[in-house]
PDB file of C-alpha atoms and ligand atoms in Angstrom:
ATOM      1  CA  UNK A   1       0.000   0.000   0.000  1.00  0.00           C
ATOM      2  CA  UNK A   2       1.228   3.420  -1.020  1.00  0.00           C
ATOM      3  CA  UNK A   3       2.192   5.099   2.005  1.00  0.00           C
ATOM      4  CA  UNK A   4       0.794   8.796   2.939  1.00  0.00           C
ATOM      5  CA  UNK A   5       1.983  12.169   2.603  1.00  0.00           C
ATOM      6  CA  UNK A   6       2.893  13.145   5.594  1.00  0.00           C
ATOM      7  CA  UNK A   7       4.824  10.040   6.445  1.00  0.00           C
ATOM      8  CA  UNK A   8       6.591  10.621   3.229  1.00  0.00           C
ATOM      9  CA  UNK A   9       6.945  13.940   4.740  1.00  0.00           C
ATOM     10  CA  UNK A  10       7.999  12.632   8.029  1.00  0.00           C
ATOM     11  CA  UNK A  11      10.733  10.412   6.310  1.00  0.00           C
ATOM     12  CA  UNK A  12      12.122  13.326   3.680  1.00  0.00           C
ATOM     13  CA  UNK A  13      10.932  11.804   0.619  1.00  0.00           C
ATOM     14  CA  UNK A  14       8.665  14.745   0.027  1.00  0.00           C
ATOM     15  CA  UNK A  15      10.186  18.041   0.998  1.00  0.00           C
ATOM     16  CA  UNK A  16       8.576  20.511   3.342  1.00  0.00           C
ATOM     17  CA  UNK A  17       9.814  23.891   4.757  1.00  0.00           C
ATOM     18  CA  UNK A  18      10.197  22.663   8.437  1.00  0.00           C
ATOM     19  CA  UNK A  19       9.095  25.015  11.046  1.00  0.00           C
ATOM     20  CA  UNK A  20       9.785  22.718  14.421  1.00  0.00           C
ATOM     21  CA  UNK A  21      10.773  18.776  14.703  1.00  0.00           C
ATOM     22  CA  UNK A  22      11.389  16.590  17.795  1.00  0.00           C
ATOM     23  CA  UNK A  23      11.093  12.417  18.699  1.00  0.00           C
ATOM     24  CA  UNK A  24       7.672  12.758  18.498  1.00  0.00           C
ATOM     25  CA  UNK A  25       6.229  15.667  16.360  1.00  0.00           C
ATOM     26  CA  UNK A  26       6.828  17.740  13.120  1.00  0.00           C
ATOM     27  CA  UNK A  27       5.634  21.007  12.008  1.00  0.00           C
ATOM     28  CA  UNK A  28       6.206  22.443   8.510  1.00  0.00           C
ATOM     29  CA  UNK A  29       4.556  25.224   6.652  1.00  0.00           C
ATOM     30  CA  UNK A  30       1.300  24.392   5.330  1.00  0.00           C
ATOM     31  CA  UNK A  31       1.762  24.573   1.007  1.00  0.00           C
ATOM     32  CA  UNK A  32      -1.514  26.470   0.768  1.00  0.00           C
ATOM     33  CA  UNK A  33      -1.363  28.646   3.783  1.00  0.00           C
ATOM     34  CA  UNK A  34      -4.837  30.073   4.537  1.00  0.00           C
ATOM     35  CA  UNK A  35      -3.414  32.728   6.902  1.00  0.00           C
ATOM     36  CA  UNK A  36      -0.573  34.886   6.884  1.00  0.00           C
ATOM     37  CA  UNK A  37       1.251  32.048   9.446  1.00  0.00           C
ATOM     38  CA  UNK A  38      -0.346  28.633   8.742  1.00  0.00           C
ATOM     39  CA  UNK A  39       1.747  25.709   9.601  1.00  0.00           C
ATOM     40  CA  UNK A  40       0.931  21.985  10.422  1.00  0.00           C
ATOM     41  CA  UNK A  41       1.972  20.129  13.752  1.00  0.00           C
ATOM     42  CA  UNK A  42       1.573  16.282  12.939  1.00  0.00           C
ATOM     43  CA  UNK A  43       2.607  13.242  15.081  1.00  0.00           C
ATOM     44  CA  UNK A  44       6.009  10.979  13.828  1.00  0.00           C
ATOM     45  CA  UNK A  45       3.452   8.093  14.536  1.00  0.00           C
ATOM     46  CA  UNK A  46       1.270   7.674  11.462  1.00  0.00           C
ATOM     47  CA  UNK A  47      -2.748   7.999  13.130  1.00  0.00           C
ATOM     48  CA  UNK A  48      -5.478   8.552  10.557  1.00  0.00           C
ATOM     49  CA  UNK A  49      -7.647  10.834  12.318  1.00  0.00           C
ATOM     50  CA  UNK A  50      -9.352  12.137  15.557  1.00  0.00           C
ATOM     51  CA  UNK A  51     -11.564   8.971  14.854  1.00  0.00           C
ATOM     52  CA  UNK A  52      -8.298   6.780  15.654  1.00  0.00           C
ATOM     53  CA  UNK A  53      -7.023   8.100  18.581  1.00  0.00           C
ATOM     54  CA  UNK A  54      -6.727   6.490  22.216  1.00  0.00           C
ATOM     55  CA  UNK A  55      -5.524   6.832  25.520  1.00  0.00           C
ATOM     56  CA  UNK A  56      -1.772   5.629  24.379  1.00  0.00           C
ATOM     57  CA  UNK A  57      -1.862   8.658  22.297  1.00  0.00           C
ATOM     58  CA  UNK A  58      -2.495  10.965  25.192  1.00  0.00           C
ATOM     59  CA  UNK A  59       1.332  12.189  25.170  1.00  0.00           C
ATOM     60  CA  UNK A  60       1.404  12.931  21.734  1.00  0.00           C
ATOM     61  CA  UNK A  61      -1.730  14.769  21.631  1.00  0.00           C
ATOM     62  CA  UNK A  62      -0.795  16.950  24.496  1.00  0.00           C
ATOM     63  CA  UNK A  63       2.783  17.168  23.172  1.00  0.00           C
ATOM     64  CA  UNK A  64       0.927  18.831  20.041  1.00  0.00           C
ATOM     65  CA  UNK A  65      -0.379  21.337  22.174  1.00  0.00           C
ATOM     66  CA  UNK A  66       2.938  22.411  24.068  1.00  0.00           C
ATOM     67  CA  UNK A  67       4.527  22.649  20.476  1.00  0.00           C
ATOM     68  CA  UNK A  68       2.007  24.627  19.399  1.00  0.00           C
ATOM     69  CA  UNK A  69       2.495  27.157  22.108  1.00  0.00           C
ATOM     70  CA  UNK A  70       6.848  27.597  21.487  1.00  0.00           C
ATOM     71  CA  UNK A  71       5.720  27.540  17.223  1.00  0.00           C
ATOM     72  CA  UNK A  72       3.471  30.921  18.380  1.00  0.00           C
ATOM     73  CA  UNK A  73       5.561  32.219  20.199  1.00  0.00           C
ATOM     74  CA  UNK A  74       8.645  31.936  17.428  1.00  0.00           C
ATOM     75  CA  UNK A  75       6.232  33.082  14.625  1.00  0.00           C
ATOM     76  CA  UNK A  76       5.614  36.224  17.089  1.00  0.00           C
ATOM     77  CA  UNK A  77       1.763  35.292  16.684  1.00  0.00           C
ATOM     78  CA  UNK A  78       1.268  34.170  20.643  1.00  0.00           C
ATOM     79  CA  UNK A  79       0.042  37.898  21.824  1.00  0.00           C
ATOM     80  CA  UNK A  80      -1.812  38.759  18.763  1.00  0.00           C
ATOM     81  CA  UNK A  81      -3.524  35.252  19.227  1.00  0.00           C
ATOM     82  CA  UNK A  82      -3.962  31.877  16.919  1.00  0.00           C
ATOM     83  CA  UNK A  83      -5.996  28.900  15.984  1.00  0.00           C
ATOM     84  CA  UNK A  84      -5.798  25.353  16.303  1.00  0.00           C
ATOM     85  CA  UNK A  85      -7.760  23.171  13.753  1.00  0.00           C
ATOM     86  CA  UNK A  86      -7.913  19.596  13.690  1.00  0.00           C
ATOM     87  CA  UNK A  87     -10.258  18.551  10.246  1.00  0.00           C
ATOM     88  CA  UNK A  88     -12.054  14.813  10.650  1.00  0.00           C
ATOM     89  CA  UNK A  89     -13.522  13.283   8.134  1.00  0.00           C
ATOM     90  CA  UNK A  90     -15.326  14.291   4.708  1.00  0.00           C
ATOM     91  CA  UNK A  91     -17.614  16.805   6.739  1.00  0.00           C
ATOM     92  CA  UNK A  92     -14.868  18.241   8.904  1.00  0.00           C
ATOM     93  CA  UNK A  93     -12.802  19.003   5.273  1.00  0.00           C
ATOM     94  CA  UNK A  94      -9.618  16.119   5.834  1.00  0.00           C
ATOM     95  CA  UNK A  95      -8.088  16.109   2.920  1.00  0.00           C
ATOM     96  CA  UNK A  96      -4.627  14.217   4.130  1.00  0.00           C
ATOM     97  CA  UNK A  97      -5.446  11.058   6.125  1.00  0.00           C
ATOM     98  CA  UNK A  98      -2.621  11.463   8.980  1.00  0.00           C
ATOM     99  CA  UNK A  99      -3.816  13.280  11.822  1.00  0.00           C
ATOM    100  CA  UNK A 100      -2.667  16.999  11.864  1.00  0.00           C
ATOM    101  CA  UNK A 101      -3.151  20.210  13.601  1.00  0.00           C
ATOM    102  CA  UNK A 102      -3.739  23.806  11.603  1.00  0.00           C
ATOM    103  CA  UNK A 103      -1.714  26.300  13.435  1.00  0.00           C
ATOM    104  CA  UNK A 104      -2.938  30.032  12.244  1.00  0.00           C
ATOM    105  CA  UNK A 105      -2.489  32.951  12.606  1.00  0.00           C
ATOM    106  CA  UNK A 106      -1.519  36.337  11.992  1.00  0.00           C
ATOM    107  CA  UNK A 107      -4.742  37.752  11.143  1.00  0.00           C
ATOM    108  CA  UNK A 108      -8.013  38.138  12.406  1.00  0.00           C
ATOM    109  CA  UNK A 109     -10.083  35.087  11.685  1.00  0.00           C
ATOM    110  CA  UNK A 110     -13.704  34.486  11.541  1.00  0.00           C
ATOM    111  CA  UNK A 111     -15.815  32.770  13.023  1.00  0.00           C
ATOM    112  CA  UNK A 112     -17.756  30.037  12.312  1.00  0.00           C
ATOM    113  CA  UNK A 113     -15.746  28.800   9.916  1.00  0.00           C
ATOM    114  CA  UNK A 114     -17.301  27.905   6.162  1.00  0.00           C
TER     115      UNK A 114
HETATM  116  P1  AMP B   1      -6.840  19.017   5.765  1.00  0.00           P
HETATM  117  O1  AMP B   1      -7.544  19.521   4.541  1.00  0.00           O
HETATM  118  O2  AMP B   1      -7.370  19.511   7.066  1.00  0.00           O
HETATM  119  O3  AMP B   1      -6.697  17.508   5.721  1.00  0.00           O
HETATM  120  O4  AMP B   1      -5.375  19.617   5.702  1.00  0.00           O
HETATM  121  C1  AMP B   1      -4.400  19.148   4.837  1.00  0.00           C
HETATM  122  C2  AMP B   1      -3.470  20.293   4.584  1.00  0.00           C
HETATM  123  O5  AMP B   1      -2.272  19.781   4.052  1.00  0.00           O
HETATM  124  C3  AMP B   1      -3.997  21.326   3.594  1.00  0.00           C
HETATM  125  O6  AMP B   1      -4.080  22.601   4.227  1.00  0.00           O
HETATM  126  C4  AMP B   1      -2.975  21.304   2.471  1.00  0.00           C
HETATM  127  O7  AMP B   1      -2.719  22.579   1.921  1.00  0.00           O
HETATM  128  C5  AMP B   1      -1.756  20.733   3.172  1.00  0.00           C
HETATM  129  N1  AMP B   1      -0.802  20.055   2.318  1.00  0.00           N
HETATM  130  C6  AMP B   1      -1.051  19.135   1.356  1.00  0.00           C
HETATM  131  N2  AMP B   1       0.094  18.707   0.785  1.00  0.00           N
HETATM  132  C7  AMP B   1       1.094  19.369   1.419  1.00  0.00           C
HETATM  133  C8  AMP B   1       2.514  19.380   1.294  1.00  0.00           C
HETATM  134  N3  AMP B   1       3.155  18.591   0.401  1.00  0.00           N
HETATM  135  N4  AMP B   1       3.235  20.203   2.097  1.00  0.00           N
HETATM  136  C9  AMP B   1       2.614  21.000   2.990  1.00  0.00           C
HETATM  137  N5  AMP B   1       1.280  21.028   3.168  1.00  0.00           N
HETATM  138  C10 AMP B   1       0.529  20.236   2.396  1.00  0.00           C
HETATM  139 ZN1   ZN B   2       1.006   8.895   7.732  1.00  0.00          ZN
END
């Protein structure tokens, strides 16, 4: 089976303009940024979506979110203020099967979104 994008990502095969990387996560500008900053924050470990997650992913997930927070604060968005978006599924507009997070910022959003 072909595997996804983001692992491909993950392993270098398919380049990306990294913004953070550690054991367990990687962040890299999103190709099609929506916002003036717009990056991705993605688990190493290759989880489809929101739908697949568990308990033993609990450190991962919350790693995400303390990632997020030094990624603001590099990108000087953290006092103007940001957005974390996780799409699931054909409704929630996933497009790559590999869970990720949205970070973005750097203008004012709206809300709800579309
Ligand atoms: P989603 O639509 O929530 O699944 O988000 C997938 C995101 O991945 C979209 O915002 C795409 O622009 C982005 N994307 C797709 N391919 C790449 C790539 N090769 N490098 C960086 N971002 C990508
Ligand atoms: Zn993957």
């Amino acid at each position: 089976m072909e595997e996804c994008l983001f692992c491909k990502i993950i392993k270098g095969e398919i380049p990306s303009e990294k913004v953070y990387e550690d054991e367990l996560v990687l962040s890299f500008k999103d190709i099609k940024p929506e916002a003036p900053v717009h990056v991705l924050i993605i688990p190493k470990q290759h989880i489809s979506s929101i739908n697949d997650l568990n308990e033993d992913n609990a450190k991962v997930i919350s790693h995400v979110f303390s990632v997020a927070k030094i990624i603001a604060k590099k990108l000087n968005i953290a006092e103007t203020g940001y957005r974390i978006v996780s799409n699931c599924g054909e409704d929630g507009g996933q497009t790559v099967s590999h869970i990720h997070f949205h970070l973005l910022g750097g203008r004012t959003l709206r809300w709800p979104p579309g």
